[in-house]
PDB file of C-alpha atoms in Angstrom:
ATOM      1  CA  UNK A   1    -110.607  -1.262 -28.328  1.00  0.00           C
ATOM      2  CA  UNK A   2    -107.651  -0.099 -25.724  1.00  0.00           C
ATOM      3  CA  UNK A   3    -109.621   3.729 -26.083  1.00  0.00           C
ATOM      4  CA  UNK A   4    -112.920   1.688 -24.464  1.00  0.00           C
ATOM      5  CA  UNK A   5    -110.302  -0.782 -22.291  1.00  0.00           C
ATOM      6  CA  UNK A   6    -108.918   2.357 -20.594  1.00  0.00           C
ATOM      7  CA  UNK A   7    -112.351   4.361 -20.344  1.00  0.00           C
ATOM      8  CA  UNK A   8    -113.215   1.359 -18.302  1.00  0.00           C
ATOM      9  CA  UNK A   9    -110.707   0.838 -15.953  1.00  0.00           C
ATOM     10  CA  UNK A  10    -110.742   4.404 -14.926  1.00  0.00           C
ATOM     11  CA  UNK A  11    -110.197   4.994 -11.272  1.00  0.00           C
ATOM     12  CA  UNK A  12    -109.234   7.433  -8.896  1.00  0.00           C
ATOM     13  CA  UNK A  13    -109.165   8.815  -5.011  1.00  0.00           C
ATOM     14  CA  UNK A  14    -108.604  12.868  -4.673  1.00  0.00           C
ATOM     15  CA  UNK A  15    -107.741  12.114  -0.661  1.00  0.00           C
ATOM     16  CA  UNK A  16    -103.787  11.375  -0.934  1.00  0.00           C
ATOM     17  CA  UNK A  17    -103.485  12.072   3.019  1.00  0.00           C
ATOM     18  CA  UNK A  18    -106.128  11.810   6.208  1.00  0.00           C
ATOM     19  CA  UNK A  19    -105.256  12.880   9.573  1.00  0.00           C
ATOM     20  CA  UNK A  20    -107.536  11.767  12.560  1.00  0.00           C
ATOM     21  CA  UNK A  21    -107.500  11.004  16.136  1.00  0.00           C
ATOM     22  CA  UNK A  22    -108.862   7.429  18.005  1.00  0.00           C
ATOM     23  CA  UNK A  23    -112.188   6.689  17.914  1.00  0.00           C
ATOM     24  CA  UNK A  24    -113.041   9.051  14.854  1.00  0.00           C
ATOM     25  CA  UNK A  25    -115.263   8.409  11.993  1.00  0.00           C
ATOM     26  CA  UNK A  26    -113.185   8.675   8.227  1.00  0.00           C
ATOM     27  CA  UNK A  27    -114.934   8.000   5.208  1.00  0.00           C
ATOM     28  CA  UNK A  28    -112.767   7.253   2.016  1.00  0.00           C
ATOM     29  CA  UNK A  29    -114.067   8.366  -1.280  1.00  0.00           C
ATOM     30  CA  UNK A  30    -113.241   5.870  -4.698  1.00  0.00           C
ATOM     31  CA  UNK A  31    -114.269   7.908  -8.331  1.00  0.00           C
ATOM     32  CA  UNK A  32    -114.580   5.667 -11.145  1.00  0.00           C
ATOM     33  CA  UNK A  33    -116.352   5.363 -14.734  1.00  0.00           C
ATOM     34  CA  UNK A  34    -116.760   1.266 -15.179  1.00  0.00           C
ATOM     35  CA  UNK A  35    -117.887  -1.252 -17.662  1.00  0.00           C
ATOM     36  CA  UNK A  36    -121.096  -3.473 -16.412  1.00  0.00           C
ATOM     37  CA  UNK A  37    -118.869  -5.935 -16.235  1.00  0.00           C
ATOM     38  CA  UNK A  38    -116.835  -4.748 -13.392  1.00  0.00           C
ATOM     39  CA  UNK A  39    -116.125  -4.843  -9.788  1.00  0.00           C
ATOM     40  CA  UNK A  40    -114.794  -2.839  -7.239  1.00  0.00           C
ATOM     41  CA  UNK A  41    -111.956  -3.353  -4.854  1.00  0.00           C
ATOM     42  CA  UNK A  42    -110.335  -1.871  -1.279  1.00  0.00           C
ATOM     43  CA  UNK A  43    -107.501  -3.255  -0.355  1.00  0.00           C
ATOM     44  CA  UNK A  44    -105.447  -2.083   2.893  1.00  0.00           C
ATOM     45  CA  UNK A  45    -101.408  -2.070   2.980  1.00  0.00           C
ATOM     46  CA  UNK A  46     -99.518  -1.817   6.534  1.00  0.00           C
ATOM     47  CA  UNK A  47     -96.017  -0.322   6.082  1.00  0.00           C
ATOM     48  CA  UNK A  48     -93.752  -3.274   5.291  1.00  0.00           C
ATOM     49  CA  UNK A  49     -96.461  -5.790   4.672  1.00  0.00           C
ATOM     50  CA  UNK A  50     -98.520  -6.756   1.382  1.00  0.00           C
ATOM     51  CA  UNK A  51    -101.395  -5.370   0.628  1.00  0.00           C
ATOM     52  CA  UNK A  52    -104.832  -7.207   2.038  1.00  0.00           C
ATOM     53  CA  UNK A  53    -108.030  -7.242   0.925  1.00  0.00           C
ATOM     54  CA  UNK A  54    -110.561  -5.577   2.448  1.00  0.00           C
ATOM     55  CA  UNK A  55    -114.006  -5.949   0.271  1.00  0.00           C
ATOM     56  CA  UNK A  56    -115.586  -6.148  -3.389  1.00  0.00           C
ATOM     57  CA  UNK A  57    -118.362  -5.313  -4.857  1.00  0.00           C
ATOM     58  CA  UNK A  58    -119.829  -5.950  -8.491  1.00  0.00           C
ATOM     59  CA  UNK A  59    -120.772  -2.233 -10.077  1.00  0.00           C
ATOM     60  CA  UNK A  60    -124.433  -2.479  -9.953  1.00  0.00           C
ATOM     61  CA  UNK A  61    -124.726  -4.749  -6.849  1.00  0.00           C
ATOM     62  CA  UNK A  62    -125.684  -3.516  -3.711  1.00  0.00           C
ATOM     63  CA  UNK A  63    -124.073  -6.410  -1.654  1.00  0.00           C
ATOM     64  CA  UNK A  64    -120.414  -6.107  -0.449  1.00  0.00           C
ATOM     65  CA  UNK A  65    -118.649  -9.105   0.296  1.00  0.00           C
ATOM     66  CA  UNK A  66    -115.769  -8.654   3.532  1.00  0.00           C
ATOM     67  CA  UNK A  67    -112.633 -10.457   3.744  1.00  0.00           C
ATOM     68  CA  UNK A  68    -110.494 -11.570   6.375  1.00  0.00           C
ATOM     69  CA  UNK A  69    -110.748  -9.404   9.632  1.00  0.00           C
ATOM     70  CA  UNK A  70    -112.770  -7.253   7.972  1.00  0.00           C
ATOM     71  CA  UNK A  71    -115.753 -10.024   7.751  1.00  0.00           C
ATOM     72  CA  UNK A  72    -119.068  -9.447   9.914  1.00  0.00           C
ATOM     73  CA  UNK A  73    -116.604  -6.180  11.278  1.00  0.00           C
ATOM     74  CA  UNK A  74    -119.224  -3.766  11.659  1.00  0.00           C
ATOM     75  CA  UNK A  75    -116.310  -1.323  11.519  1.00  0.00           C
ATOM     76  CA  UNK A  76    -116.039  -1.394   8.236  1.00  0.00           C
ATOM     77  CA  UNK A  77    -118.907  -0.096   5.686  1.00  0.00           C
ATOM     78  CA  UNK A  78    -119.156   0.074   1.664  1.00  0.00           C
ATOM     79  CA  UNK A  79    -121.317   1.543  -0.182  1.00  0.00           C
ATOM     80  CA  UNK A  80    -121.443   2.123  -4.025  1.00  0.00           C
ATOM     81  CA  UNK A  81    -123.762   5.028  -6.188  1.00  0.00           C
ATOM     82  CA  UNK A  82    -123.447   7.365  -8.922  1.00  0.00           C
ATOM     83  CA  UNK A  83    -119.689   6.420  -9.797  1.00  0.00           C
ATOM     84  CA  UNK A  84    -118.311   6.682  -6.619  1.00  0.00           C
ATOM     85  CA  UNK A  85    -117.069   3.538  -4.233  1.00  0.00           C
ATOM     86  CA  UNK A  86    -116.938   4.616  -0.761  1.00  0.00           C
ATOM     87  CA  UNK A  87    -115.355   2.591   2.447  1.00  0.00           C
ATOM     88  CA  UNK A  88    -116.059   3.898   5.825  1.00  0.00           C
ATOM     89  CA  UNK A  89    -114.052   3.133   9.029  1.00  0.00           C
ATOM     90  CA  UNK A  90    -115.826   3.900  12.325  1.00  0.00           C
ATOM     91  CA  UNK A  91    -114.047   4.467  15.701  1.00  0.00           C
ATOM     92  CA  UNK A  92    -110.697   4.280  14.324  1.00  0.00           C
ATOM     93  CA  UNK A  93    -108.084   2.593  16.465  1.00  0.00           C
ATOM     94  CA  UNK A  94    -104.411   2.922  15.968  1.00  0.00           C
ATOM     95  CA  UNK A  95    -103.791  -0.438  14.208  1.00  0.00           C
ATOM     96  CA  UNK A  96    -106.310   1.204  11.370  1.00  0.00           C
ATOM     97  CA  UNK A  97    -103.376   3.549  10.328  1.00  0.00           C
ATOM     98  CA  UNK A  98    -102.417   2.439   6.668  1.00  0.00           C
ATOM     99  CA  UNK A  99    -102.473   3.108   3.330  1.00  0.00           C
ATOM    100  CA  UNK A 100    -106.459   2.139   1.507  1.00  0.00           C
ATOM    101  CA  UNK A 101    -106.198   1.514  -2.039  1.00  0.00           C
ATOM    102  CA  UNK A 102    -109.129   1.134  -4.461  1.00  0.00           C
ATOM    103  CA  UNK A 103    -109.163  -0.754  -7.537  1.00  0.00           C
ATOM    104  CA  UNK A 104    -111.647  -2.141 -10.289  1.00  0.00           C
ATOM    105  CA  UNK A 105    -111.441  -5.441 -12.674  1.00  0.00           C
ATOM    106  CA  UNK A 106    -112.596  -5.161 -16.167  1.00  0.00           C
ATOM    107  CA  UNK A 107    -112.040  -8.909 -17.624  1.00  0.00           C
ATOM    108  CA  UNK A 108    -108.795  -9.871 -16.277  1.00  0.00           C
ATOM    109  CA  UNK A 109    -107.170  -6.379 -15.534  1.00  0.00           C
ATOM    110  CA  UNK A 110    -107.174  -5.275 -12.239  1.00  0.00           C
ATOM    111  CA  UNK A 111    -106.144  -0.910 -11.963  1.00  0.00           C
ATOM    112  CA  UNK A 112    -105.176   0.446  -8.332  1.00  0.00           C
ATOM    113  CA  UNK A 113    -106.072   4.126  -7.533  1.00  0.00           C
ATOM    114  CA  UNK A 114    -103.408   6.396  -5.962  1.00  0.00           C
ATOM    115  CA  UNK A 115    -103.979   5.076  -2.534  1.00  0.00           C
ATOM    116  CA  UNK A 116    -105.305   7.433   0.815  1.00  0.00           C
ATOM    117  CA  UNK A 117    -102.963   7.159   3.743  1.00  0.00           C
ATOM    118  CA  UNK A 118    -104.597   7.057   7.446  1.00  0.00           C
ATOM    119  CA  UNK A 119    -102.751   8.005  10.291  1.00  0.00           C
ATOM    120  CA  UNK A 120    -104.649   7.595  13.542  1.00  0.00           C
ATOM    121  CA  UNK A 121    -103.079   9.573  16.397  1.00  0.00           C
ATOM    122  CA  UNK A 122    -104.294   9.152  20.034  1.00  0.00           C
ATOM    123  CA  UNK A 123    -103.533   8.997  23.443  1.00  0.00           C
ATOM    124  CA  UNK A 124    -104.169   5.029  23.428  1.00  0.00           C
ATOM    125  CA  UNK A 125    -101.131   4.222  21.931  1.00  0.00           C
ATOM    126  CA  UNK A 126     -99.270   1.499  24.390  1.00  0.00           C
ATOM    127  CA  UNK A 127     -95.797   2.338  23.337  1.00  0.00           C
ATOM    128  CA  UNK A 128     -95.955   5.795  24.530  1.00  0.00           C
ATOM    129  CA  UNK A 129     -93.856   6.875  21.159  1.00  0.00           C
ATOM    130  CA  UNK A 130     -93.659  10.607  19.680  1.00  0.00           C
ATOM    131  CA  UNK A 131     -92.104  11.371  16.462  1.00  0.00           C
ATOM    132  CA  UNK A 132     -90.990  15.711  16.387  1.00  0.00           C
ATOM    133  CA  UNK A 133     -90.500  17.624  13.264  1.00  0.00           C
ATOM    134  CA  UNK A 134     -89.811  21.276  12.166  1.00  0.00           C
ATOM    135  CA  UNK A 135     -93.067  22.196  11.064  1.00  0.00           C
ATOM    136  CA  UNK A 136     -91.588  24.673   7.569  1.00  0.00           C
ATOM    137  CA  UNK A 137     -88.478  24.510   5.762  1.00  0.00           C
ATOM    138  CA  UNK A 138     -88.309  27.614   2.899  1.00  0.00           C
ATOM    139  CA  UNK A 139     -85.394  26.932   0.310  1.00  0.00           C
ATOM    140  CA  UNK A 140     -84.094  28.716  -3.396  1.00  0.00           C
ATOM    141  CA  UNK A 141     -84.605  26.056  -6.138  1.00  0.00           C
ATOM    142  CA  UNK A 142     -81.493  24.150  -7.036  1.00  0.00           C
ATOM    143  CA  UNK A 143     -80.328  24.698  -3.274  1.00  0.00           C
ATOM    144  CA  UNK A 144     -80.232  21.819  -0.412  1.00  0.00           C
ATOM    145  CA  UNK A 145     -82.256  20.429   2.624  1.00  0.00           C
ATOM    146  CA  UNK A 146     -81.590  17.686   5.419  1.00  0.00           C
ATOM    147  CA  UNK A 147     -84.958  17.254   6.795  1.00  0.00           C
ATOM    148  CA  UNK A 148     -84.945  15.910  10.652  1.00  0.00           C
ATOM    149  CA  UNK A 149     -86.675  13.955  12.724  1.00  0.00           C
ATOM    150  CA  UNK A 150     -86.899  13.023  16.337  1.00  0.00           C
ATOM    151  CA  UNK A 151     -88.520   9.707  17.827  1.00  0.00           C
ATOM    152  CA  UNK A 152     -89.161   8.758  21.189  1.00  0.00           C
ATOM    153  CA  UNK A 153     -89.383   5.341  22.097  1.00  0.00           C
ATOM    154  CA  UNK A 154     -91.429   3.913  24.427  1.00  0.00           C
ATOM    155  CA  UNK A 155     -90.567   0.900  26.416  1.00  0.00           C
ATOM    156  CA  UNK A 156     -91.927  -2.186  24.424  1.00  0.00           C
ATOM    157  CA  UNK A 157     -89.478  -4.617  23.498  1.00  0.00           C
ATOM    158  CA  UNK A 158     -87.915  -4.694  19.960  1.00  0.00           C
ATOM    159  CA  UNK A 159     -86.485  -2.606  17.306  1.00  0.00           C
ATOM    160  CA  UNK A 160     -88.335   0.249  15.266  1.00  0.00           C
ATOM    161  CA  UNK A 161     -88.413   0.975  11.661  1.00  0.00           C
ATOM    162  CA  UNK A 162     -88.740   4.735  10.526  1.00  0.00           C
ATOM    163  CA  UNK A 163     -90.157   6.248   7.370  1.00  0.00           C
ATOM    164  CA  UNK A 164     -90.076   8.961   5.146  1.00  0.00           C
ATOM    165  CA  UNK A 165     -93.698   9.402   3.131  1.00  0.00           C
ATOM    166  CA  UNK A 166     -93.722  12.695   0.676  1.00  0.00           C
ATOM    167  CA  UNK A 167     -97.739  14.536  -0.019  1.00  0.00           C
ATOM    168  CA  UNK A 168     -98.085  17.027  -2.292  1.00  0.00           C
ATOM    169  CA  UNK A 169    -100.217  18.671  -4.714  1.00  0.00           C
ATOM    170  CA  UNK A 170     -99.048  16.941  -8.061  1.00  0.00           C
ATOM    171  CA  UNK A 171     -98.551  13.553  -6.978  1.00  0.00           C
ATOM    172  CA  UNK A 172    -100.227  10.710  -4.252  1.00  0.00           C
ATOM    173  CA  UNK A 173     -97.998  10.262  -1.441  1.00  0.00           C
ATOM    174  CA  UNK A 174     -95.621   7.601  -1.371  1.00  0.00           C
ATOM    175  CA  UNK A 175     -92.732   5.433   0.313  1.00  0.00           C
ATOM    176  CA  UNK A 176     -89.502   7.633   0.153  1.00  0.00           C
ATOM    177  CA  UNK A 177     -87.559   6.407   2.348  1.00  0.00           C
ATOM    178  CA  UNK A 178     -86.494   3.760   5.160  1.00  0.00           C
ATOM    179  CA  UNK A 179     -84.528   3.209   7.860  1.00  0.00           C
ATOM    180  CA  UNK A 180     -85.371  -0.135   8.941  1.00  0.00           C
ATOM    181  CA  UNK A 181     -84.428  -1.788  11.817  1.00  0.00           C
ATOM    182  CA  UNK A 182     -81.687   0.678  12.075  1.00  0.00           C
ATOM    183  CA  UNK A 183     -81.253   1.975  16.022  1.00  0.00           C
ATOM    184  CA  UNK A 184     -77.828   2.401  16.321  1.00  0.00           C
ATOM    185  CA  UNK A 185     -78.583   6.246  16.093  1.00  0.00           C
ATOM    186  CA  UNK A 186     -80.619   6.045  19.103  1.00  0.00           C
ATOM    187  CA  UNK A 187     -79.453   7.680  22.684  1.00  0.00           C
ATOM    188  CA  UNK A 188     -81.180   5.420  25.753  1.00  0.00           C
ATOM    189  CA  UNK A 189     -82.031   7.824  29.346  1.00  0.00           C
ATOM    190  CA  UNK A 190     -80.385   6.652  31.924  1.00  0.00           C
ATOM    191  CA  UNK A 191     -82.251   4.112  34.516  1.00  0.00           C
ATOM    192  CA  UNK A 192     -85.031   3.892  32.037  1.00  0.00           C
ATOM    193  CA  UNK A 193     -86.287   1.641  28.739  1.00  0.00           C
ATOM    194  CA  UNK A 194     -86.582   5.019  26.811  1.00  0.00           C
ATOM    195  CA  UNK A 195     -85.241   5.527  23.549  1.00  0.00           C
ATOM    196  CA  UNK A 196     -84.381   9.391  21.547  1.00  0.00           C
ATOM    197  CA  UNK A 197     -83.676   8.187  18.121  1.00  0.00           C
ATOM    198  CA  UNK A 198     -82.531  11.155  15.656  1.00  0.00           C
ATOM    199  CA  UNK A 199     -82.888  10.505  11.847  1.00  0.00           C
ATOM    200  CA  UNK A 200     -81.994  12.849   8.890  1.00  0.00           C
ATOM    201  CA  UNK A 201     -83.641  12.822   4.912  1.00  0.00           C
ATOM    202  CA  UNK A 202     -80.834  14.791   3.523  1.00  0.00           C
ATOM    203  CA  UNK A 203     -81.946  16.360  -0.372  1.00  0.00           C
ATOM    204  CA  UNK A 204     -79.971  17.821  -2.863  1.00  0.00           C
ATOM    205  CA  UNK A 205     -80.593  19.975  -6.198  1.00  0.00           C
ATOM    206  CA  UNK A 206     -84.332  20.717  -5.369  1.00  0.00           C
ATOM    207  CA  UNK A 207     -86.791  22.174  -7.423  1.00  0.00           C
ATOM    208  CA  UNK A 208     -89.931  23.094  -7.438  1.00  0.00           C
ATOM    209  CA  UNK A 209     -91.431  19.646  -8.141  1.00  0.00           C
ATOM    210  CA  UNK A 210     -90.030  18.448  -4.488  1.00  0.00           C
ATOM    211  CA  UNK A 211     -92.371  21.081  -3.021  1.00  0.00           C
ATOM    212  CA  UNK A 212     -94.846  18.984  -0.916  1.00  0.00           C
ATOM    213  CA  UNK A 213     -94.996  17.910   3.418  1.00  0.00           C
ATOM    214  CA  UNK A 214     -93.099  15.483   3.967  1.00  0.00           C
ATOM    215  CA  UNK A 215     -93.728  12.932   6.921  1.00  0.00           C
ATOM    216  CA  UNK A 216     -91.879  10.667   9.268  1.00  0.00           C
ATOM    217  CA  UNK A 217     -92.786   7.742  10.358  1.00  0.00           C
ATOM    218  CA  UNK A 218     -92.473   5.291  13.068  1.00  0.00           C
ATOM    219  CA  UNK A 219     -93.492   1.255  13.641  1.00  0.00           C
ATOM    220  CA  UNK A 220     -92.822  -0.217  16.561  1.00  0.00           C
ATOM    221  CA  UNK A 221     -94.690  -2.987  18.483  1.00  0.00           C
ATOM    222  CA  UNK A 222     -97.363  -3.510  15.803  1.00  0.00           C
ATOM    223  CA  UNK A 223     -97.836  -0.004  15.187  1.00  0.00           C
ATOM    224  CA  UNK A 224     -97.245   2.747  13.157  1.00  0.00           C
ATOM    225  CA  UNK A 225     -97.229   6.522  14.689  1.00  0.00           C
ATOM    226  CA  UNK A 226     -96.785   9.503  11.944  1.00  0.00           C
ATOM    227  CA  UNK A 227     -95.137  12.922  12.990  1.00  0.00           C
ATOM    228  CA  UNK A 228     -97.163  16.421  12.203  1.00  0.00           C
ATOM    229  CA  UNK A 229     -94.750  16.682   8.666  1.00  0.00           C
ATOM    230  CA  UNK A 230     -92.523  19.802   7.385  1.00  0.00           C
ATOM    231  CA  UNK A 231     -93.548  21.569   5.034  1.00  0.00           C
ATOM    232  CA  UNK A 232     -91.348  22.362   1.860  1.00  0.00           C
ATOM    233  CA  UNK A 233     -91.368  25.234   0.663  1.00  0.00           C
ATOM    234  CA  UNK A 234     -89.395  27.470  -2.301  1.00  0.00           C
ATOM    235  CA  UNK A 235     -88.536  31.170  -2.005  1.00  0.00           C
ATOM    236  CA  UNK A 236     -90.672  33.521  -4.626  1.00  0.00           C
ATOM    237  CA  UNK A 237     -88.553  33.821  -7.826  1.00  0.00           C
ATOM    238  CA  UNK A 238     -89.402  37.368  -7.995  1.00  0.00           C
ATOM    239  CA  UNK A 239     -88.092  37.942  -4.735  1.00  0.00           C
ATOM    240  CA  UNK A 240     -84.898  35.721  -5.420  1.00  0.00           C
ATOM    241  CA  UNK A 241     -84.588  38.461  -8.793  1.00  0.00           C
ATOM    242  CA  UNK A 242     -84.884  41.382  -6.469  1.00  0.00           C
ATOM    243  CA  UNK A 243     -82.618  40.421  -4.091  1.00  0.00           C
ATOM    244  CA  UNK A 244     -80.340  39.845  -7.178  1.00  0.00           C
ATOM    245  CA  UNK A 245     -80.855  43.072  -8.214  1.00  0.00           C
ATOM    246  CA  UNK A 246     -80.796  44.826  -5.450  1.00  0.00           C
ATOM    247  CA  UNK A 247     -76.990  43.222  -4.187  1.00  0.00           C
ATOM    248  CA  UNK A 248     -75.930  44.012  -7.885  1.00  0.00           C
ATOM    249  CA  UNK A 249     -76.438  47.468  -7.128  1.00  0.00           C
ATOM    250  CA  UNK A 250     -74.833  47.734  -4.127  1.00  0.00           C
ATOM    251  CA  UNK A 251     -72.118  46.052  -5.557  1.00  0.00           C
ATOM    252  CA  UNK A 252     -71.804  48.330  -8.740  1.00  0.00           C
ATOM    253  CA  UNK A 253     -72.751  51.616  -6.013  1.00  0.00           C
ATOM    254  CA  UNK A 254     -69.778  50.528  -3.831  1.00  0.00           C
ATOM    255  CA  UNK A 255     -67.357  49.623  -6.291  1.00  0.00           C
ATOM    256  CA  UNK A 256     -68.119  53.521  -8.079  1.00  0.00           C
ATOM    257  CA  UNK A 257     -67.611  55.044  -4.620  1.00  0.00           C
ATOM    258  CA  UNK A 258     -64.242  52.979  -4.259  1.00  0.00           C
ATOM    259  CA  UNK A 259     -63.150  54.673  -7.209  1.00  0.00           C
ATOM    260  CA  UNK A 260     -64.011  57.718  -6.924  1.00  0.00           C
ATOM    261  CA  UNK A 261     -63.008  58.546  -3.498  1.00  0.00           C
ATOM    262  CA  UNK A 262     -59.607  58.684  -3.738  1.00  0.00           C
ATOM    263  CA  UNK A 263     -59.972  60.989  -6.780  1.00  0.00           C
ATOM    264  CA  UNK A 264     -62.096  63.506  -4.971  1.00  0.00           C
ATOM    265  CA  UNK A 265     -59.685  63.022  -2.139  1.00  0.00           C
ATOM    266  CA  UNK A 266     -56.697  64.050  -4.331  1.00  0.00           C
ATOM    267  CA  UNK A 267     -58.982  67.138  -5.794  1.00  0.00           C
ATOM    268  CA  UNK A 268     -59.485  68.307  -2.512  1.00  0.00           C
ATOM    269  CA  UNK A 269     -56.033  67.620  -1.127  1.00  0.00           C
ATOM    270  CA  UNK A 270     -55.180  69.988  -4.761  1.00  0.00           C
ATOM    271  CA  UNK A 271     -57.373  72.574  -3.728  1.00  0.00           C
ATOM    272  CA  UNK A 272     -56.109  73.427  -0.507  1.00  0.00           C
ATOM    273  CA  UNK A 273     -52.644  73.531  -1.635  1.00  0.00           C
ATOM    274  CA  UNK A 274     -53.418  75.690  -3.917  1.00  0.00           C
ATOM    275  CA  UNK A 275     -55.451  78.199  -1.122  1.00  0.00           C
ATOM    276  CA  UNK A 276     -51.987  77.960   1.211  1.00  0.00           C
ATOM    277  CA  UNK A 277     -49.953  79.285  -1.468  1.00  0.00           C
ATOM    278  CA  UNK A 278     -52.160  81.843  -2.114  1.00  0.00           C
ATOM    279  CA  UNK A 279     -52.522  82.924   1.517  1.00  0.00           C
ATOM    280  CA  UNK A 280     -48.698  82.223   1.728  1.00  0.00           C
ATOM    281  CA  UNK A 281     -48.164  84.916  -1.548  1.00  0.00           C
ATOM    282  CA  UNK A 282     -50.364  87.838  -0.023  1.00  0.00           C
ATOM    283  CA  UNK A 283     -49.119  87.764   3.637  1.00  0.00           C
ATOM    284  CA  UNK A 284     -45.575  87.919   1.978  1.00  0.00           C
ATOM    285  CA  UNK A 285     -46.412  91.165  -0.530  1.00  0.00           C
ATOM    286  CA  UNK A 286     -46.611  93.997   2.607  1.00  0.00           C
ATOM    287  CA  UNK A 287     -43.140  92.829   4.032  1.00  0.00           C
ATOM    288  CA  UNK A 288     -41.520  93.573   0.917  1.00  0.00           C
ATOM    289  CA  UNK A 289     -43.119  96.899   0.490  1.00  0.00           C
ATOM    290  CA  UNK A 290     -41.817  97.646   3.606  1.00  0.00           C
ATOM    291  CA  UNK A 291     -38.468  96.743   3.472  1.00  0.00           C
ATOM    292  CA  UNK A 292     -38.379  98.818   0.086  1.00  0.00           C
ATOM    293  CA  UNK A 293     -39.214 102.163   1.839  1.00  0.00           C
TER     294      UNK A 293
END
């Protein structure tokens, strides 16, 4: 009975992170394998509000009932076939950045999918922000990282909150961390309403599971603006063993040479005593020849 329970709550989106620009098309893809009984669910989460719901749909109905702002929004499309629940948001504005989660009920148990975050970028944003990051960071497992980013403030009244979202491979991205309402790390330009905020993510004892891009993000005035992300990276453990290797020899190579030089020295040193006296002996034979006659 939980075997067929589980079979039919299963749900899933393969998109963990979309990029686009204002007044784009995005389509976001749902995969599930449902009961008869079930319906379908998109629900859309700002940073730092609850989740709201967008839409559902029964599993072999072709009519999608909107909720909210979404309602008679002919932004907003669903469509359902083949095992696969798709929402569609046409020209995307900035407020549309968020995280879209899908879910399906079976009886009384509702299951979320990972979640697909949007980020909208465009020049239409009204507080004229810009969030900078490095765009790699390489490091040997086990070693450390302080990831940084910069935000620029534009000149709308109130604080900022700034966020750190990890994507990778293995698992759907998700909330790290936050400095909310936190500007006292901020710099204002003189004779202007401009803010340069500087925040840090600093990581210790990485391995290879922290490999991902990691994000920063900024809300302000209503809206959220994401940076480009840095990319995490680990150095090759082949090369790490090579480079092991190879200072291991030059370690050993110099240490022999240490050694032996001063022995060779003193050999050589030896020698050419041993040619003066020599010289010394045979220069000295004729004189006392000499003085014998």
């Amino acid at each position: 009975q939980m075997t067929d329970l589980k079979l039919s709550l299963s749900v899933r989106q393969e998109r963990r992170f979309v990029s686009a620009n204002v007044g784009d098309n995005v389509t976001l893809q749902c995969f599930y394998e449902a009961d008869d009984s079930a319906w379908l669910y998109w629900y859309k989460q700002t940073l730092e509000q609850k989740p709201r719901l967008i839409s559902n749909i029964y599993v072999y109905d072709t009519r999608t009932t909107f909720y909210h702002e979404f309602k008679n929004n002919p932004r907003f499309t669903v469509d359902t076939e083949n095992g696969k629940n798709r929402l569609t948001i046409f020209d995307l504005r900035i407020s549309d950045s968020a995280t879209y989660y899908c879910a399906i009920r079976y009886t009384l148990v509702l299951t979320f999918a990972e979640g697909t975050t949007v980020s909208v970028k465009g020049s239409s944003l009204n507080i004229q922000a810009s969030v900078h990051q490095s765009a790699f960071e390489t490091i040997q497992p086990g070693g450390s990282v302080t990831l940084n980013c910069t935000v620029h403030t534009g000149t709308c009244d109130g604080e900022h909150s700034v966020f750190w979202f990890r994507n990778s491979e293995e698992s759907h991205p998700g909330l790290m961390y936050t400095h909310g309402g936190r500007n006292d790390q901020c710099e204002r330009k003189p004779n202007t309403q401009t803010h340069t905020c500087f925040y840090n993510l600093p990581m210790k004892n990485l391995n290879l599971s922290h490999a991902g891009t990691y994000y920063c993000a900024v809300a302000s005035c209503g809206h959220i603006l994401f940076g480009n992300g840095t990319k995490l990276d680990f150095e090759d453990e082949v090369d790490s063993l090579l480079l092991v290797y190879f200072l291991s020899g030059a370690l050993t190579f110099t240490i022999i040479l240490v050694v032996l030089l001063p022995f060779l020295a003193y050999k050589m040193i030896k020698k050419n005593n041993c040619q003066c006296t020599e010289s010394q002996a045979r220069l000295s034979a004729p004189s006392t020849i000499n003085a014998e006659v």
